[in-house]
PDB file of C-alpha atoms and ligand atoms in Angstrom:
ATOM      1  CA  UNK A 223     -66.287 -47.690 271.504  1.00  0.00           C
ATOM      2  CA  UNK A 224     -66.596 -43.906 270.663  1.00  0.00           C
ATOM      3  CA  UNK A 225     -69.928 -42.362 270.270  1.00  0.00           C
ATOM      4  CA  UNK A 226     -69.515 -39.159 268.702  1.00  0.00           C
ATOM      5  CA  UNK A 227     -70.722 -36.228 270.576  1.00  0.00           C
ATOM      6  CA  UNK A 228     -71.960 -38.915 273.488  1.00  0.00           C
ATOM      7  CA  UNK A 229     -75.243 -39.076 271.688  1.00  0.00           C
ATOM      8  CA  UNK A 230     -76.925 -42.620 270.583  1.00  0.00           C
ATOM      9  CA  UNK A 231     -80.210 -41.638 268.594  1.00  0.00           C
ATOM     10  CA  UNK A 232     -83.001 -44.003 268.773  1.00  0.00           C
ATOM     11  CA  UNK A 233     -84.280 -44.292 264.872  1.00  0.00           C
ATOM     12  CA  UNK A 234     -87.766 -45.003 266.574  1.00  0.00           C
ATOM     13  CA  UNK A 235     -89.712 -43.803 263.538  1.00  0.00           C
ATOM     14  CA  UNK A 236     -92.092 -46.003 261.189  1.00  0.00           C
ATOM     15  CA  UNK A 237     -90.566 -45.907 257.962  1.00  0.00           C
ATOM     16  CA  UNK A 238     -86.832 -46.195 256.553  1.00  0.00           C
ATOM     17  CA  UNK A 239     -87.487 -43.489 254.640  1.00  0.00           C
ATOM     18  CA  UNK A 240     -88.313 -41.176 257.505  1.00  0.00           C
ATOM     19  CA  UNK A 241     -85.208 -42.545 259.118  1.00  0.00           C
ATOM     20  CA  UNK A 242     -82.766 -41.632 256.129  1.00  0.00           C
ATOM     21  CA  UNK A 243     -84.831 -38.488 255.865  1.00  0.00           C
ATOM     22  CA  UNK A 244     -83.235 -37.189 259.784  1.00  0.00           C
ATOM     23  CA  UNK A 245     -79.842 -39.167 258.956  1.00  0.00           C
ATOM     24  CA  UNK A 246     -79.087 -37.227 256.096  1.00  0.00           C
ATOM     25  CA  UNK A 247     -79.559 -34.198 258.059  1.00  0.00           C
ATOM     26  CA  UNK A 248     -78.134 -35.240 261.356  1.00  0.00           C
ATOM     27  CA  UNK A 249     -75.523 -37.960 260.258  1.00  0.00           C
ATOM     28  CA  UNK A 250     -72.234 -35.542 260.582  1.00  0.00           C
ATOM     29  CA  UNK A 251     -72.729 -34.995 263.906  1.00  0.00           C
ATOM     30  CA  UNK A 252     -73.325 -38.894 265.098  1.00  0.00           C
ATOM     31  CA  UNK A 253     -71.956 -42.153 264.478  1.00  0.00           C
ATOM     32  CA  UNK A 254     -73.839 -44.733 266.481  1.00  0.00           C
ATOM     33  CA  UNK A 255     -77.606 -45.171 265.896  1.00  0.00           C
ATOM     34  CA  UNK A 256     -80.385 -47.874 267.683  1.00  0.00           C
ATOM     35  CA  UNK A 257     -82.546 -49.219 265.730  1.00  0.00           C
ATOM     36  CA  UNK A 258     -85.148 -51.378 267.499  1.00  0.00           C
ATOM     37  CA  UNK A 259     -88.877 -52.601 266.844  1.00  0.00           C
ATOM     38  CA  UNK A 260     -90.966 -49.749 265.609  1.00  0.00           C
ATOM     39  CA  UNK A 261     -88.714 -49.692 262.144  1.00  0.00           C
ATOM     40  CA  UNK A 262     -87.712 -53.066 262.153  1.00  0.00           C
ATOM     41  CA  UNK A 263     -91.458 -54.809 262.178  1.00  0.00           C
ATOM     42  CA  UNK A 264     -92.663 -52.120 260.039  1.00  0.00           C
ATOM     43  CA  UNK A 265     -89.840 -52.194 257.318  1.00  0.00           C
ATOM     44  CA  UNK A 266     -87.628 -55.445 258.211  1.00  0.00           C
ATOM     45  CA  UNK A 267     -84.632 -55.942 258.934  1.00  0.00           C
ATOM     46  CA  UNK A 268     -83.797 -54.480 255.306  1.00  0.00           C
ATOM     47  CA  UNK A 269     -84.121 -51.354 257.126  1.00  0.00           C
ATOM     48  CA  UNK A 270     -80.873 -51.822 259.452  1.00  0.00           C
ATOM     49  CA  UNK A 271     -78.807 -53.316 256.919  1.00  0.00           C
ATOM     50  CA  UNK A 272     -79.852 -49.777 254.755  1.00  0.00           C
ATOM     51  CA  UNK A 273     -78.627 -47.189 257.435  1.00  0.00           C
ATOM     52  CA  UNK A 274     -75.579 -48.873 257.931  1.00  0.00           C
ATOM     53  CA  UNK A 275     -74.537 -48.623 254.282  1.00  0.00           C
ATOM     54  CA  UNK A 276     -75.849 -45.616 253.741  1.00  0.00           C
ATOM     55  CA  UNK A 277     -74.172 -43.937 256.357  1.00  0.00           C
ATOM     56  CA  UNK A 278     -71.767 -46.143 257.673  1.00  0.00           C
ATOM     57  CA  UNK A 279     -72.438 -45.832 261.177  1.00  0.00           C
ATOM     58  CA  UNK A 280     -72.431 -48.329 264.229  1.00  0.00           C
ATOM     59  CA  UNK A 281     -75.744 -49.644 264.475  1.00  0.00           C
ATOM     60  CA  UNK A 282     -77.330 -50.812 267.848  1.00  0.00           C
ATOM     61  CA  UNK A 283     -80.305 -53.326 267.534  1.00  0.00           C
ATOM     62  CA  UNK A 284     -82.702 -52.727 270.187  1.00  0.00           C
ATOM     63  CA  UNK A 285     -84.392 -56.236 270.646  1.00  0.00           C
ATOM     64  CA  UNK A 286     -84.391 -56.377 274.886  1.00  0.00           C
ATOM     65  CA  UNK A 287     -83.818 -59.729 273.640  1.00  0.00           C
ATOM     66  CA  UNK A 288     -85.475 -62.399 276.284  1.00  0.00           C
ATOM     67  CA  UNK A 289     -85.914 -65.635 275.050  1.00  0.00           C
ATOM     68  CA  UNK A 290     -84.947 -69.121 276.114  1.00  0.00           C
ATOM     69  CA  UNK A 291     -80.855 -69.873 274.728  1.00  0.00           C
ATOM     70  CA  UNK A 292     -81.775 -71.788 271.343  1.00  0.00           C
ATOM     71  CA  UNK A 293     -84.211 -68.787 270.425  1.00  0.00           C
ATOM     72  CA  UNK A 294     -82.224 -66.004 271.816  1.00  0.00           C
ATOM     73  CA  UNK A 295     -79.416 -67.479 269.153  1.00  0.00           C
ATOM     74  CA  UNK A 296     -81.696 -67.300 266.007  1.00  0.00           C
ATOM     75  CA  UNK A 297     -82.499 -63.539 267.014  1.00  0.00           C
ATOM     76  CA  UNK A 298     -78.915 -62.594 267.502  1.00  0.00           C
ATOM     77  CA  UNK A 299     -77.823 -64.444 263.965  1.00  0.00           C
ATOM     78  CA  UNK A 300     -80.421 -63.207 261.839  1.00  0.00           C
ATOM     79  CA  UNK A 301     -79.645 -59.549 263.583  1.00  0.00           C
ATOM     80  CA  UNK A 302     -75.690 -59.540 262.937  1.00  0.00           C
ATOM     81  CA  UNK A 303     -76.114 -61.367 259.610  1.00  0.00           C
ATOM     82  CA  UNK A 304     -78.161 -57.740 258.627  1.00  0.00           C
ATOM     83  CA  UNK A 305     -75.237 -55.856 259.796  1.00  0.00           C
ATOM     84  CA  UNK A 306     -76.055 -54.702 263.166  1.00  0.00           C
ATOM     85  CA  UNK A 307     -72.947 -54.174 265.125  1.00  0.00           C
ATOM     86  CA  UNK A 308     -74.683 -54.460 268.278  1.00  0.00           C
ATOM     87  CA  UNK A 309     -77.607 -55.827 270.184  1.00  0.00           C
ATOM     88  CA  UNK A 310     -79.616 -54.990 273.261  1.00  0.00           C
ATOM     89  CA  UNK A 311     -80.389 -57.971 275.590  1.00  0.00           C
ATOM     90  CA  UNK A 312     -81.913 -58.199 278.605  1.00  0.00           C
ATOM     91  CA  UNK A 313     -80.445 -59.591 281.432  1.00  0.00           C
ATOM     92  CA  UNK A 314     -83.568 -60.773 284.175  1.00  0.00           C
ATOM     93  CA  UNK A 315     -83.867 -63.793 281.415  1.00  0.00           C
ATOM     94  CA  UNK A 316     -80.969 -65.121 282.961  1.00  0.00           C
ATOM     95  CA  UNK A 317     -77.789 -65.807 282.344  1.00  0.00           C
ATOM     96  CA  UNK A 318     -77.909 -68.772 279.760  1.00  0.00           C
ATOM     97  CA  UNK A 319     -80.612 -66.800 277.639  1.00  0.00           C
ATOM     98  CA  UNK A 320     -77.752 -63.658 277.807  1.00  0.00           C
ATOM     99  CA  UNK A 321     -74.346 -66.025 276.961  1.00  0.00           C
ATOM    100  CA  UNK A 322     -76.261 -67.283 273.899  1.00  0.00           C
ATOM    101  CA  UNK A 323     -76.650 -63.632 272.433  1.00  0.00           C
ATOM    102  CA  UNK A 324     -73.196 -63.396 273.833  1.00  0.00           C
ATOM    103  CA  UNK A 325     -71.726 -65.920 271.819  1.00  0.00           C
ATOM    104  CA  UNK A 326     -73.705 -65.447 268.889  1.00  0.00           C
ATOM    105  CA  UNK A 327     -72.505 -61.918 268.467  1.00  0.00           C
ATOM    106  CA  UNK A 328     -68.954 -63.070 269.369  1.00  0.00           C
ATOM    107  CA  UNK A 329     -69.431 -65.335 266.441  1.00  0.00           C
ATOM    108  CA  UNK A 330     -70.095 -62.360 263.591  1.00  0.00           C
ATOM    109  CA  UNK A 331     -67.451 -60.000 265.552  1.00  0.00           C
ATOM    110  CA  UNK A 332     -70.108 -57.641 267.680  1.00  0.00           C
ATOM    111  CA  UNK A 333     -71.054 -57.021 270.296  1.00  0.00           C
ATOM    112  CA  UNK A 334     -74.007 -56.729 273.390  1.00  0.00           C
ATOM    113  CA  UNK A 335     -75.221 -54.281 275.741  1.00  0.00           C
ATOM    114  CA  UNK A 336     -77.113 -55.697 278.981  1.00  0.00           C
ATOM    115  CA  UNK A 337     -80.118 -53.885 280.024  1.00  0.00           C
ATOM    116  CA  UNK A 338     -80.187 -53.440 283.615  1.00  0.00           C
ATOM    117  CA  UNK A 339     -82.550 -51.419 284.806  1.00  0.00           C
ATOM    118  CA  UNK A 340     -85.433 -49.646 282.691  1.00  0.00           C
ATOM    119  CA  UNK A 341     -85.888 -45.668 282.743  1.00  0.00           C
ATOM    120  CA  UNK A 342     -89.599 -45.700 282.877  1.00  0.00           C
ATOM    121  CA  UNK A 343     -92.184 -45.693 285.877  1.00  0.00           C
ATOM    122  CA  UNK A 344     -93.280 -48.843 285.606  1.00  0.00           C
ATOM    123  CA  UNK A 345     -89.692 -50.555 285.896  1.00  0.00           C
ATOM    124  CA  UNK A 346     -89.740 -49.667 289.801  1.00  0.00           C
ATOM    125  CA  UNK A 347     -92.356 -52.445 289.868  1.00  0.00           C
ATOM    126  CA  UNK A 348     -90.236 -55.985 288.606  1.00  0.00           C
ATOM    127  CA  UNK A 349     -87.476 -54.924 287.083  1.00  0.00           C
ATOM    128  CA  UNK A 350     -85.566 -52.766 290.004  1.00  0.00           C
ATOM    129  CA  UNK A 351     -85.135 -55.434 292.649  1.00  0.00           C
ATOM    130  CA  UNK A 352     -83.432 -57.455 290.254  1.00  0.00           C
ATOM    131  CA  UNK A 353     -81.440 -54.962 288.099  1.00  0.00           C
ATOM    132  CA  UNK A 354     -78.331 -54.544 290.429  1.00  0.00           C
ATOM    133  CA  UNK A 355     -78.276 -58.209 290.884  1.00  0.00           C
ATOM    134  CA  UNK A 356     -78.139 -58.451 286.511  1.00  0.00           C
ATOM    135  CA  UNK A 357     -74.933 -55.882 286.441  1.00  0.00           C
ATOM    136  CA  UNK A 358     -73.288 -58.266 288.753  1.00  0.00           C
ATOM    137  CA  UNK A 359     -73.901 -61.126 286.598  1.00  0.00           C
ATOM    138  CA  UNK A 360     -73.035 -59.381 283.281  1.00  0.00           C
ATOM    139  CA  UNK A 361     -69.600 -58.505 285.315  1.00  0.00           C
ATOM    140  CA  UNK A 362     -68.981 -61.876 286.016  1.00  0.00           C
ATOM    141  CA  UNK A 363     -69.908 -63.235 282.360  1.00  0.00           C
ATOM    142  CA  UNK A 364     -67.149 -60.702 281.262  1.00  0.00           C
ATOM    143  CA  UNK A 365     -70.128 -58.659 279.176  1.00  0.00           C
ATOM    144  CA  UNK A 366     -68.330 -54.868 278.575  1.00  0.00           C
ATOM    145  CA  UNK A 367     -71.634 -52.533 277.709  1.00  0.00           C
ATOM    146  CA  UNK A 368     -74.650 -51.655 279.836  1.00  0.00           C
ATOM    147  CA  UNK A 369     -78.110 -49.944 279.526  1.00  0.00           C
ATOM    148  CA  UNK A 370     -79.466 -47.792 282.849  1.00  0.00           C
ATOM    149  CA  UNK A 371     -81.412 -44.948 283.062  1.00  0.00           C
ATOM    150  CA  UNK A 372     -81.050 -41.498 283.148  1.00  0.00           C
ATOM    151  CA  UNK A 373     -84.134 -40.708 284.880  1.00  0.00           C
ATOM    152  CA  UNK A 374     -83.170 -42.186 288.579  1.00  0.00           C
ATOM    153  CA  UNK A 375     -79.455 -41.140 288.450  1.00  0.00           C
ATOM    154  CA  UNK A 376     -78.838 -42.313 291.923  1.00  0.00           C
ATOM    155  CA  UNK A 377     -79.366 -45.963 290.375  1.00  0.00           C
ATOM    156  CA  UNK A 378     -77.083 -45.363 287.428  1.00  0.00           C
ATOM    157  CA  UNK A 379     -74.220 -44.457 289.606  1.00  0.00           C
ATOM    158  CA  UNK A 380     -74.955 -47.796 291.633  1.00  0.00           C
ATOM    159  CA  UNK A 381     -74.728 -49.532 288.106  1.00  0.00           C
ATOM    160  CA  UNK A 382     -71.481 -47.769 287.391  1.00  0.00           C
ATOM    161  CA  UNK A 383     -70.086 -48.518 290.733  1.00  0.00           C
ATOM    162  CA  UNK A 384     -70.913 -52.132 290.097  1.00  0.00           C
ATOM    163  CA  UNK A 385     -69.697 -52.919 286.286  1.00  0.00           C
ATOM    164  CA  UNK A 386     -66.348 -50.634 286.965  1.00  0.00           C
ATOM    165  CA  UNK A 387     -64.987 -47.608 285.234  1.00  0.00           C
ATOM    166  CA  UNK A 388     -64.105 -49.476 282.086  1.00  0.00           C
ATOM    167  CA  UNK A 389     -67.169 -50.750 281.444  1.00  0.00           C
ATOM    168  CA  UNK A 390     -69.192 -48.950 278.396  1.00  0.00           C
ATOM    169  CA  UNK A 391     -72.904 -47.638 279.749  1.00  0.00           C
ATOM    170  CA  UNK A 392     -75.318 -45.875 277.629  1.00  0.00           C
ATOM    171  CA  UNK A 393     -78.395 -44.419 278.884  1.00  0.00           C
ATOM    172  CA  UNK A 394     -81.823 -43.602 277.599  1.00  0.00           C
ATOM    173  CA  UNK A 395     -84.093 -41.454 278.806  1.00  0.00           C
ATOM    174  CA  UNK A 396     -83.510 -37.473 278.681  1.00  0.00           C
ATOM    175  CA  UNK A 397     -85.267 -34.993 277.354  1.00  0.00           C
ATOM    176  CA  UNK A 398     -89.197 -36.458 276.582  1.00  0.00           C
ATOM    177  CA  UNK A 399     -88.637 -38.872 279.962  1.00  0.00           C
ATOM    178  CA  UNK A 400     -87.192 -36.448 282.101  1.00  0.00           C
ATOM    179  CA  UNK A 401     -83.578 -37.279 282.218  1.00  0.00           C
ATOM    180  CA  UNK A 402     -80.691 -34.093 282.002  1.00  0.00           C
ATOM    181  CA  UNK A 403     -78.083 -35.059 279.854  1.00  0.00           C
ATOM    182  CA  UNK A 404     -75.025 -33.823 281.217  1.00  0.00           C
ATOM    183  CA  UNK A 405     -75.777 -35.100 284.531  1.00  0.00           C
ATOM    184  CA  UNK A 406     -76.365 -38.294 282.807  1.00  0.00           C
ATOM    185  CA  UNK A 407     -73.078 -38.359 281.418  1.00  0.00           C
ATOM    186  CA  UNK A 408     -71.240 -37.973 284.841  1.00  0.00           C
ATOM    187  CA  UNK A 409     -72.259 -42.015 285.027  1.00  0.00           C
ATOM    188  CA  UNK A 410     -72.553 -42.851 281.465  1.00  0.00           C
ATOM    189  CA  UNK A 411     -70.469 -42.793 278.473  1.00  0.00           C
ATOM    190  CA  UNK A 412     -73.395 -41.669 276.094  1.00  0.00           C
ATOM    191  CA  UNK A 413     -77.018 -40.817 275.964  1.00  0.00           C
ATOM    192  CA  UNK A 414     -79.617 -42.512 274.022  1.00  0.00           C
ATOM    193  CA  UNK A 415     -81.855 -39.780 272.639  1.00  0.00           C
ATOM    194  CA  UNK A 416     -84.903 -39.984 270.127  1.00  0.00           C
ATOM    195  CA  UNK A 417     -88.286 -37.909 270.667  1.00  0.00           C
ATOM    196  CA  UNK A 418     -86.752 -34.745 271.722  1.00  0.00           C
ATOM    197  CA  UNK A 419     -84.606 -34.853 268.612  1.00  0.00           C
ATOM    198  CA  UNK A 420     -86.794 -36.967 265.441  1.00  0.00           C
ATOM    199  CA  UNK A 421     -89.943 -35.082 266.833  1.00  0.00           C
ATOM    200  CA  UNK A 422     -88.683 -31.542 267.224  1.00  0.00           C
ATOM    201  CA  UNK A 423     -89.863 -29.221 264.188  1.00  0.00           C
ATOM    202  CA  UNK A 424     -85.871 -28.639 263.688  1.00  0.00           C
ATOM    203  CA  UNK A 425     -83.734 -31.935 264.356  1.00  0.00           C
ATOM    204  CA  UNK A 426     -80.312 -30.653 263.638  1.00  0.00           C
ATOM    205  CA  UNK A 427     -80.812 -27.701 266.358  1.00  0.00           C
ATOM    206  CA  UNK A 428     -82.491 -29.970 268.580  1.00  0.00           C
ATOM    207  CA  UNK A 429     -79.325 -32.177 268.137  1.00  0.00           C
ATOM    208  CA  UNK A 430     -76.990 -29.145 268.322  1.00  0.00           C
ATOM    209  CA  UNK A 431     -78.537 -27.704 271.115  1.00  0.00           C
ATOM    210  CA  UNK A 432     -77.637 -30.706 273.147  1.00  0.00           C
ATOM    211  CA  UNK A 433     -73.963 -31.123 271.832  1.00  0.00           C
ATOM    212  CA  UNK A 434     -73.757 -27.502 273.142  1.00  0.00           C
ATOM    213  CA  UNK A 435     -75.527 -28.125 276.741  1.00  0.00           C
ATOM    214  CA  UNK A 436     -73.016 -30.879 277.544  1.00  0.00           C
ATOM    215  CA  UNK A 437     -69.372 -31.144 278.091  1.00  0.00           C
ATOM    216  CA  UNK A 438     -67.628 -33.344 275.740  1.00  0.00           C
TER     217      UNK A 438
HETATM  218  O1  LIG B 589     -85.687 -40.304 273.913  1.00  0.00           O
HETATM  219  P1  LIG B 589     -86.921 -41.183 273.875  1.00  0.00           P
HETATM  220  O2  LIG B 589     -87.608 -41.270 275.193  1.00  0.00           O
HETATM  221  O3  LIG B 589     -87.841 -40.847 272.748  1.00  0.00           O
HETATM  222  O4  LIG B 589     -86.410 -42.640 273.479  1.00  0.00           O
HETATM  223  C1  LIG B 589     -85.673 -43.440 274.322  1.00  0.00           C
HETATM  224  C2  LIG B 589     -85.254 -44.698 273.596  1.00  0.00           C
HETATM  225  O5  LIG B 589     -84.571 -45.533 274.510  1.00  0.00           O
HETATM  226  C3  LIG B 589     -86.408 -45.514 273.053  1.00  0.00           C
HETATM  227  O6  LIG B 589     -85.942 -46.184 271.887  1.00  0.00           O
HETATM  228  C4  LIG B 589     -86.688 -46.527 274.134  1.00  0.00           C
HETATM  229  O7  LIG B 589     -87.232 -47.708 273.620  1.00  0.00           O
HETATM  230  C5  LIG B 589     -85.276 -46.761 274.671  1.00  0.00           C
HETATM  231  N1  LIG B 589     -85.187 -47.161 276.094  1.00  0.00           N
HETATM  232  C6  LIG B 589     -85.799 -46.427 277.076  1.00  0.00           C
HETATM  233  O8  LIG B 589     -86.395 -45.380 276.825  1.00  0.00           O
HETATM  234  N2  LIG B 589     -85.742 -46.876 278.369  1.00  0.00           N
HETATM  235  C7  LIG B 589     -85.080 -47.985 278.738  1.00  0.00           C
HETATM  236  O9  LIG B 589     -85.042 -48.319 279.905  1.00  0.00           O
HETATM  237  C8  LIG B 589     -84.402 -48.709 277.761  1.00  0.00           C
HETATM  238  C9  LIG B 589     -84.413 -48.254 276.451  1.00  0.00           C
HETATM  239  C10 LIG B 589     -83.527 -48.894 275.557  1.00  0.00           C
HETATM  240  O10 LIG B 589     -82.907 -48.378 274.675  1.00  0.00           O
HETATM  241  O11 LIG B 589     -83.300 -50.155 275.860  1.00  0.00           O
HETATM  242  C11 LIG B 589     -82.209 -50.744 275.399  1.00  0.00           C
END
């Protein structure tokens, strides 16, 4: 997968007009956008199936899927069937509830990213105990793309070390959370970014004045 310029952006704004507002001044300088809750329940899942044709890009669906198997299947059908390319599961669910979203994507020809470990404070709590222990199993159920954060680097280079150099990792959490995204990138393949870029008075040089601070 090649995310151009390294740089996801999370379309976490409440209308799909607002989000083809910022595409159609940011969308030569990405191709890979996540799309998760805050569009989707306000304006369906019309609104995915919308960016992708208008713009053609790769869209991620950011469900952190966690459901039981039979549900986890109905979310990942009715997401491809709108066009997503990809979906976000998480993995502490277990691994069942993960190889059903596995399959199900395998079914429409996409793909899923396993969320690991969470970038924000409170995932130190539940979440990080387990998280290292959820990149193993996504290894051994053969899954190829990972979440971690950006804001506790050290753990993102344990999550590299454990899914392998050819695994795909993306990783949320610069700018607005803290995270730097070139040091990000010595562990990731791409950054997830969305506040400091769809809240910043001017989006394209917020956008261009990452591109610039990292090494591509
Ligand atoms: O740049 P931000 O902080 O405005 O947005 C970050 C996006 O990444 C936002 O859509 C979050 O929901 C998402 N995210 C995290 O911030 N932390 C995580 O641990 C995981 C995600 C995410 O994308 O999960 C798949």
């Amino acid at each position: 997968m090649e995310v151009k310029n390294k740089i996801i952006l999370a379309l976490d704004v409440p209308t799909t007009r607002k989000a083809i507002e910022i595409m159609d001044n940011l969308s030569d300088n990405l191709n890979t956008v996540k799309i998760g809750y805050p569009l989707v329940l306000a304006e369906g899942l019309e609104s995915v199936t919308r960016i992708k044709e208008e713009y053609g890009c790769r869209v991620i669906c950011d469900f952190k899927v966690a459901d039981i198997p039979a549900t986890n299947e109905k979310i990942a059908d009715a997401t491809f069937k709108a066009g997503a390319d990809a979906l976000i599961v998480h993995g502490f669910v277990g691994e069942d509830s993960a190889a059903s979203c596995l399959e199900t994507a395998t079914k429409h020809g996409g793909e899923i990213f396993l969320l690991t470990e969470m970038s924000h404070p409170g995932a130190a709590q539940f979440l990080q105990p387990v998280s290292m222990d959820i990149a193993r199993m996504g290894v051994k159920m053969g899954i190829h793309n990972y979440v971690g954060p950006s804001t506790r680097l050290d753990r993102l280079k344990k999550i590299r070390n454990i899914i392998g150099e050819d695994s795909f990792l993306i990783s949320p959490g610069v700018g607005v959370q803290g995270g730097d995204p070139q040091d990000t990138l010595e562990f990731a393949n791409a950054i997830i970014v969305g506040r400091s870029i769809y809240l910043d008075n001017d989006p394209v040089n917020a956008l261009n004045s990452i591109i610039d601070s990292i090494e591509l």
